[in-house]
Tab-separated table of C-alpha atoms and ligand atoms in Angstrom:
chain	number	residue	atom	x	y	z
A	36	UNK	CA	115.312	102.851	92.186
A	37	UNK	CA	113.532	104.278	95.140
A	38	UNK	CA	115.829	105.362	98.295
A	39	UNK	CA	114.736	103.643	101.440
A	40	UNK	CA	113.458	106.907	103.079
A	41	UNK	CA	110.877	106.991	99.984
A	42	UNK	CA	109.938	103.349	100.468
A	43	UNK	CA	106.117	103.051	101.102
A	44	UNK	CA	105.800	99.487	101.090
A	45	UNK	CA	107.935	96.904	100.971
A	46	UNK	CA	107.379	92.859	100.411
A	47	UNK	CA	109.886	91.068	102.694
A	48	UNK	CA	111.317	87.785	101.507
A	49	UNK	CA	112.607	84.709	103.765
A	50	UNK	CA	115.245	82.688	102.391
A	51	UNK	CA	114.344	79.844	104.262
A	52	UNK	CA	111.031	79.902	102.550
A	53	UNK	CA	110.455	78.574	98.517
A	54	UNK	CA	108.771	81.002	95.944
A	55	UNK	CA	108.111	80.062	92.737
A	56	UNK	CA	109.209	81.963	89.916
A	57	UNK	CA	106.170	82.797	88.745
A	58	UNK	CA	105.265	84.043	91.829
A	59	UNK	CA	108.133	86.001	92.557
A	60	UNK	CA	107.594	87.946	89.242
A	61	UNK	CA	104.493	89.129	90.186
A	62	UNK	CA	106.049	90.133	93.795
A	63	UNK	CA	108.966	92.437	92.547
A	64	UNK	CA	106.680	93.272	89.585
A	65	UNK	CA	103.990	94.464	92.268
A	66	UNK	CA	105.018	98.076	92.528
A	67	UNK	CA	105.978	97.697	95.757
A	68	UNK	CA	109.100	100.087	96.395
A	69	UNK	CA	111.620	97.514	97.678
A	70	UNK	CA	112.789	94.026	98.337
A	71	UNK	CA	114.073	92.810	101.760
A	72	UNK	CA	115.551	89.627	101.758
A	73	UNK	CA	115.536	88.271	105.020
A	74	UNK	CA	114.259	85.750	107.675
A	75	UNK	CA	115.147	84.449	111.611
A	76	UNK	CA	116.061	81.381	111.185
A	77	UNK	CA	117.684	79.053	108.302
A	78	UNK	CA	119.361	81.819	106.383
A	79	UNK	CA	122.055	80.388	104.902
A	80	UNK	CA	124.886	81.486	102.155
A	81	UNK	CA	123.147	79.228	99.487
A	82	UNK	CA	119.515	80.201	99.845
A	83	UNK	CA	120.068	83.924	100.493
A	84	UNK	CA	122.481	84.262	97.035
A	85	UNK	CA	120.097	82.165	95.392
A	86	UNK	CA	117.188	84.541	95.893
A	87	UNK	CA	119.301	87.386	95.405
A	88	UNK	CA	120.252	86.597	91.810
A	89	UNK	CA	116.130	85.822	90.951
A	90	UNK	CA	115.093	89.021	92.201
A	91	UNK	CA	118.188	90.663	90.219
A	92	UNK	CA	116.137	89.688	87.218
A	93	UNK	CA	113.724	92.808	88.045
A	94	UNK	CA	114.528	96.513	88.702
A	95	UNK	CA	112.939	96.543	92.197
A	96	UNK	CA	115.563	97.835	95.300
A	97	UNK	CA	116.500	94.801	96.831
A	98	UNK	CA	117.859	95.197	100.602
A	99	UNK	CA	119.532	92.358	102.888
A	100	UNK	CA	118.307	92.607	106.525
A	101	UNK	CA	121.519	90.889	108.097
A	102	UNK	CA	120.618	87.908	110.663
A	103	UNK	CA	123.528	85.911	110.199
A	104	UNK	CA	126.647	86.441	109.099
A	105	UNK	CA	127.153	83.471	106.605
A	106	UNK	CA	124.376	85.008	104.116
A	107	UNK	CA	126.579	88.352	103.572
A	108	UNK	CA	127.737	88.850	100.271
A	109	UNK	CA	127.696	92.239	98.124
A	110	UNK	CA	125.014	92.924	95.418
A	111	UNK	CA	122.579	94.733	97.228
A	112	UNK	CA	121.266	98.282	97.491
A	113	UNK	CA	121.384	98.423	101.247
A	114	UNK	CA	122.462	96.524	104.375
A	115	UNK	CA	119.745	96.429	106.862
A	116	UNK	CA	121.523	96.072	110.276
A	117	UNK	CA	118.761	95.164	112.984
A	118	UNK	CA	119.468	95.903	116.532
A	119	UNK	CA	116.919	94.580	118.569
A	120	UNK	CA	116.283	96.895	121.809
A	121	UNK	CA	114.265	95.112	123.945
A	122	UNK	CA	116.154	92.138	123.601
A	123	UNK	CA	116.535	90.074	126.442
A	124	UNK	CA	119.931	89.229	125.869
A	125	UNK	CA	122.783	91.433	124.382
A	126	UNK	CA	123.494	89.554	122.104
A	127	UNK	CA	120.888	90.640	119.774
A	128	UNK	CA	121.811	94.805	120.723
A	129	UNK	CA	125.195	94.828	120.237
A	130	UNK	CA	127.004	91.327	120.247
A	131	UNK	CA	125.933	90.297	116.782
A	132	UNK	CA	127.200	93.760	115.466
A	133	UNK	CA	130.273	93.987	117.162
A	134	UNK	CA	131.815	90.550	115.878
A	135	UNK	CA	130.600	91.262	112.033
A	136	UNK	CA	132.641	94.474	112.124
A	137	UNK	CA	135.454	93.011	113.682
A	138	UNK	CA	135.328	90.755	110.586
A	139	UNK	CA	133.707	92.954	108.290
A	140	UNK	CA	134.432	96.637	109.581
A	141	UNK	CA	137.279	97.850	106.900
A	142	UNK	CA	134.192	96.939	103.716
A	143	UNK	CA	131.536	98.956	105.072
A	144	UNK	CA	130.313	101.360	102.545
A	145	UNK	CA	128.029	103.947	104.753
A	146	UNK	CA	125.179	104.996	102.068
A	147	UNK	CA	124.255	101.262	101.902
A	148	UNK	CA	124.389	99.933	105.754
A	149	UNK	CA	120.735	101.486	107.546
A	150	UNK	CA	120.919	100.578	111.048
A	151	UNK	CA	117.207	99.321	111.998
A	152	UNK	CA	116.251	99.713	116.310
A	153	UNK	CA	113.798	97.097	116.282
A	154	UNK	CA	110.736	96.796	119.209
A	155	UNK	CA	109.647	93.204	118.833
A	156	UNK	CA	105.848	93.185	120.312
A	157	UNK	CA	104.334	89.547	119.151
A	158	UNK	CA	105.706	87.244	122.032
A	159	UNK	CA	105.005	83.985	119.745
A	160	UNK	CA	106.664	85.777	116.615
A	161	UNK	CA	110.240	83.131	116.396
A	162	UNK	CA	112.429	86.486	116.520
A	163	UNK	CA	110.786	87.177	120.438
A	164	UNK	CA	111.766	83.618	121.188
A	165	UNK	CA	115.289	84.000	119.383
A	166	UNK	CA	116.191	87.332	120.877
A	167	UNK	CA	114.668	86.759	124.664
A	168	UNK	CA	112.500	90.076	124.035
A	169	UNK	CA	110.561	91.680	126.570
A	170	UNK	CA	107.312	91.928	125.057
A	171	UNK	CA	105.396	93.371	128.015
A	172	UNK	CA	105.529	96.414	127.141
A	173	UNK	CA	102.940	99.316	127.720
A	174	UNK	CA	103.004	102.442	125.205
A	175	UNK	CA	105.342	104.415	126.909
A	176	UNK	CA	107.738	101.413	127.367
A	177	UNK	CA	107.923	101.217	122.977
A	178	UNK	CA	107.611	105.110	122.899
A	179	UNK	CA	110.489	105.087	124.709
A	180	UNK	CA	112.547	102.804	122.903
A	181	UNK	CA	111.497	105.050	119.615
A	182	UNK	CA	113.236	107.785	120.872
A	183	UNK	CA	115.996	105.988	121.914
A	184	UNK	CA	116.930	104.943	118.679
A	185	UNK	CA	115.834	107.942	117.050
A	186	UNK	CA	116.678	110.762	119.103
A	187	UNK	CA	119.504	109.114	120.988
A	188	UNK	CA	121.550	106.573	119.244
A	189	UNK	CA	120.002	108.323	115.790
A	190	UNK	CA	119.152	105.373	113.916
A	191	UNK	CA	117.657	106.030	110.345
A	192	UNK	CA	114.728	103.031	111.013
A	193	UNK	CA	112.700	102.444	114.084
A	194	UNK	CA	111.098	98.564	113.293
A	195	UNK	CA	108.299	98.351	115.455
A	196	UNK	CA	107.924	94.889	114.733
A	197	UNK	CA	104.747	92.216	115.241
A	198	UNK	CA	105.921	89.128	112.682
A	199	UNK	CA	103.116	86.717	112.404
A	200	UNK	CA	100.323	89.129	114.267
A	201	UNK	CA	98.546	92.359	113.513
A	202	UNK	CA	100.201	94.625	116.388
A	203	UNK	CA	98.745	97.667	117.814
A	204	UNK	CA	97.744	100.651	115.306
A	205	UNK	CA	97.857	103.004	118.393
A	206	UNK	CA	101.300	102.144	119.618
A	207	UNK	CA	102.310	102.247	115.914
A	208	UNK	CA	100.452	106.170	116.075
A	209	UNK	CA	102.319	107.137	118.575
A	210	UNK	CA	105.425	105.886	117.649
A	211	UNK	CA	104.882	107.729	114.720
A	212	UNK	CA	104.602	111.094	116.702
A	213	UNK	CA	107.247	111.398	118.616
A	214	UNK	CA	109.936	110.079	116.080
A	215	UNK	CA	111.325	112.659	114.495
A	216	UNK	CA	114.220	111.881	111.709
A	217	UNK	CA	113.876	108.204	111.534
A	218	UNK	CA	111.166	105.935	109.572
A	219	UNK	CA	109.029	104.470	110.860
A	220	UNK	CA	108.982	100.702	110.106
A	221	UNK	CA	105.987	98.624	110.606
A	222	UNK	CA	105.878	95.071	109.840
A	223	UNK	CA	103.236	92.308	111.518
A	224	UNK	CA	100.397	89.996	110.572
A	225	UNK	CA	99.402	92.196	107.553
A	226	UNK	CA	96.884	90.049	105.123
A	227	UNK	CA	94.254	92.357	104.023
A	228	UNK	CA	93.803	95.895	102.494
A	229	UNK	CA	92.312	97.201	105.394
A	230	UNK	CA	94.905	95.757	107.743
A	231	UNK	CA	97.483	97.491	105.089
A	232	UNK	CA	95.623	100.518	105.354
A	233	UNK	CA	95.214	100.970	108.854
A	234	UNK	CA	99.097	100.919	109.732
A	235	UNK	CA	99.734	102.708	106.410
A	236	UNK	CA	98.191	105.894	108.340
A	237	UNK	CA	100.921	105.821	110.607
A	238	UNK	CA	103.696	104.213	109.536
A	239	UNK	CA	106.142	105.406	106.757
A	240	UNK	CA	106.987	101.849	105.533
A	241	UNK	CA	104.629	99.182	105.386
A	242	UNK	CA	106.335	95.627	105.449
A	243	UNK	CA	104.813	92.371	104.363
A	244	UNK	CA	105.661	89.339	104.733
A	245	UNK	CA	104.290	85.906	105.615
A	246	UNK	CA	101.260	86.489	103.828
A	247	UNK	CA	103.129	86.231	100.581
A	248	UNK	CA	103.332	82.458	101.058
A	249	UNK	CA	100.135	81.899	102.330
A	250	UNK	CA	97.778	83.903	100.009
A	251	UNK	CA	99.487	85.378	97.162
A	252	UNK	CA	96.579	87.819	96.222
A	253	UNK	CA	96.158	89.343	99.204
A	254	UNK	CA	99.654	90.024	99.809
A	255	UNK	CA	100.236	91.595	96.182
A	256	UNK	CA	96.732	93.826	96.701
A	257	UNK	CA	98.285	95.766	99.832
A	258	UNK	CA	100.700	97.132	97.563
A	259	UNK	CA	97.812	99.381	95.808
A	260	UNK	CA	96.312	99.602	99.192
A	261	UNK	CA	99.336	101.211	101.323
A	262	UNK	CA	100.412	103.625	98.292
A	263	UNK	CA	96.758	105.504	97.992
A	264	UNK	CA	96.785	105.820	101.479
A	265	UNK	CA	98.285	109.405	103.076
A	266	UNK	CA	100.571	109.061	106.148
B	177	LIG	C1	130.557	91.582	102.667
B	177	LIG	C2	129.946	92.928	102.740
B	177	LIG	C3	129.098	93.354	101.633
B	177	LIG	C4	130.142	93.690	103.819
B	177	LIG	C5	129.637	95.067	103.998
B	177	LIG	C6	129.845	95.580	105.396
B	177	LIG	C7	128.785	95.108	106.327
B	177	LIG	C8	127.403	95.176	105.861
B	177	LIG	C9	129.103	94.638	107.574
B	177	LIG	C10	128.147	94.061	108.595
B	177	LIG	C11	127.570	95.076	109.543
B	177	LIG	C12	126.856	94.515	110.752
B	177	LIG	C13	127.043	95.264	112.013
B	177	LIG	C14	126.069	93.398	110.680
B	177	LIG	C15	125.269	92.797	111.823
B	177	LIG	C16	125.248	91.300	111.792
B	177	LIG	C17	124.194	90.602	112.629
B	177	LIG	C18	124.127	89.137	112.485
B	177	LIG	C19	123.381	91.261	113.486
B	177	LIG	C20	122.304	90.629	114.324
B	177	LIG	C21	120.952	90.958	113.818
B	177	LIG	C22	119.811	90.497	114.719
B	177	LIG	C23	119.498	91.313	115.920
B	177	LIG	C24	119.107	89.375	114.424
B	177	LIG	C25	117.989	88.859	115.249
B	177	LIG	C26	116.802	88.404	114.421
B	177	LIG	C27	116.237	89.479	113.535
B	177	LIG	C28	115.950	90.820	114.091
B	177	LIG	C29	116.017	89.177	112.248
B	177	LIG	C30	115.478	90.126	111.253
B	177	LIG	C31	114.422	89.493	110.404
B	177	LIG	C32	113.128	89.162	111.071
B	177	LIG	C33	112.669	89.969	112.212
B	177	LIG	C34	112.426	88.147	110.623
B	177	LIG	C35	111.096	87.749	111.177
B	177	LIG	O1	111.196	86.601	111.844
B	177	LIG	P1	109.905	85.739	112.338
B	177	LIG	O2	108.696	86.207	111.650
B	177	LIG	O3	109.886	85.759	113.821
B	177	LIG	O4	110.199	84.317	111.890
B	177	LIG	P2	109.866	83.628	110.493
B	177	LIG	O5	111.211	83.227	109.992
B	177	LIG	O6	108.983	82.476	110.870
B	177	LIG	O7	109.146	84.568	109.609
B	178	1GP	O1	105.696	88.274	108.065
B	178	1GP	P1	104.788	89.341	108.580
B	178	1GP	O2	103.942	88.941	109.739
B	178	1GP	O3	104.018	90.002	107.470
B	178	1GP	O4	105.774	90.486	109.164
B	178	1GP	C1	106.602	91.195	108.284
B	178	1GP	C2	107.940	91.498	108.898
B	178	1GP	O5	107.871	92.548	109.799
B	178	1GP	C3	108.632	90.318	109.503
B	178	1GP	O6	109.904	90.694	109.918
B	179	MG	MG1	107.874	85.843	109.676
């Protein structure tokens, strides 16, 4: 199994979203370096276990992105913890967190809980809407918020995040330059090799998602494409 920091491309899985199993074979049988189970809305105990046992069938790394406290159970490889920083309400900084460790705090095992600083770009993306982000933001506004969690609050994932749209591959370039322990998480509207590709260059982890459920073939041929491509 692959740690995260290795992880060149990841397939991201929504609970609230069906997958056959034939399907899902050829997903975690892709190559691609990890699972992350996860979604922003409709994750619930049932549906998240469910696809954890069916991708516990392959050997892939298989990661739960927390977004709501009923779907946490153990039998992963890592606990993605996201933090959204340009959140609009603080809720989605620091609120969420602070009541699962006042439930949860005494089980944490370190080596398996990443904390993720997401920048959420795409203002129609459900997780903008959900978390009140500010998506106005210039270069130096997201730069910013890189270093902050990198350099400052030392997070070992900066998520620059554009769910549902193809973001910015110069934002994503310069994100890339001035972070400087972290990886660099990108994740957004990726449905083609060259879209894979392009944020590949800068990026250390390539996430996809959507397109999974919407056009099977692409989504498994970005696998190929992100892992011949040098960052
Ligand atoms: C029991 C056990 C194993 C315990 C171990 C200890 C442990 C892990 C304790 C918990 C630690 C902790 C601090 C957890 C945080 C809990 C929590 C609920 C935090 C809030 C997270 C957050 C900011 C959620 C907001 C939404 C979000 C960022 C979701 C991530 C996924 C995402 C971005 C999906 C994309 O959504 P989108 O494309 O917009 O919408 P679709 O669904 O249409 O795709
Ligand atoms: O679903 P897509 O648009 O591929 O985005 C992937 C991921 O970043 C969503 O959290
Ligand atoms: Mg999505």
């Amino acid at each position: 199994m692959l740690e995260y920091h290795q992880w060149r491309h990841v397939f991201k899985l929504d609970p609230n979203k069906s997958i056959s199993d034939e399907a899902l074979e050829k997903v975690c049988e892709s190559g691609t370096d990890a699972i992350i189970i996860g979604g922003s809305d409709g994750v619930t105990e049932d549906n998240t276990l469910d696809l954890l046992l069916r991708v516990r069938r392959y050997s892939v790394a298989c990661a739960l992105e927390i977004s709501s406290l009923e779907a946490l159970t153990p039998g992963y490889d890592y606990y993605l913890v996201p933090s959204v920083l340009n959140a609009g309400d603080l809720e989605w900084v620091v609120g969420k967190q602070h009541e699962a460790l006042k439930a949860y705090g005494e089980l944490i095992e370190h080596e398996t809980l990443l904390a993720e600083g997401y920048c959420v770009l795409n203002k129609e993306a459900k997780v903008a809407e959900r978390t009140k982000a500010n998506t106005e933001l210039d270069r130096e506004d997201v730069e910013a918020y890189a270093r902050l969690a990198d350099q400052i609050f030392r997070m070992p994932i900066v998520y620059i995040e554009y769910s549902g749209g193809f973001g910015e591959p110069d934002i994503v370039k310069q994100v890339s330059r001035v972070v400087e322990s972290a990886k660099v998480f990108y994740g957004g509207g990726i449905t083609s090799v060259e879209e894979a590709k392009t944020m590949a260059h800068f990026a250390d982890t390539i996430v996809v998602g959507n397109v999974i459920y919407d056009d099977l073939k692409a989504a498994l041929k970005t696998v190929q494409a992100v892992k011949e491509t040098a960052s």
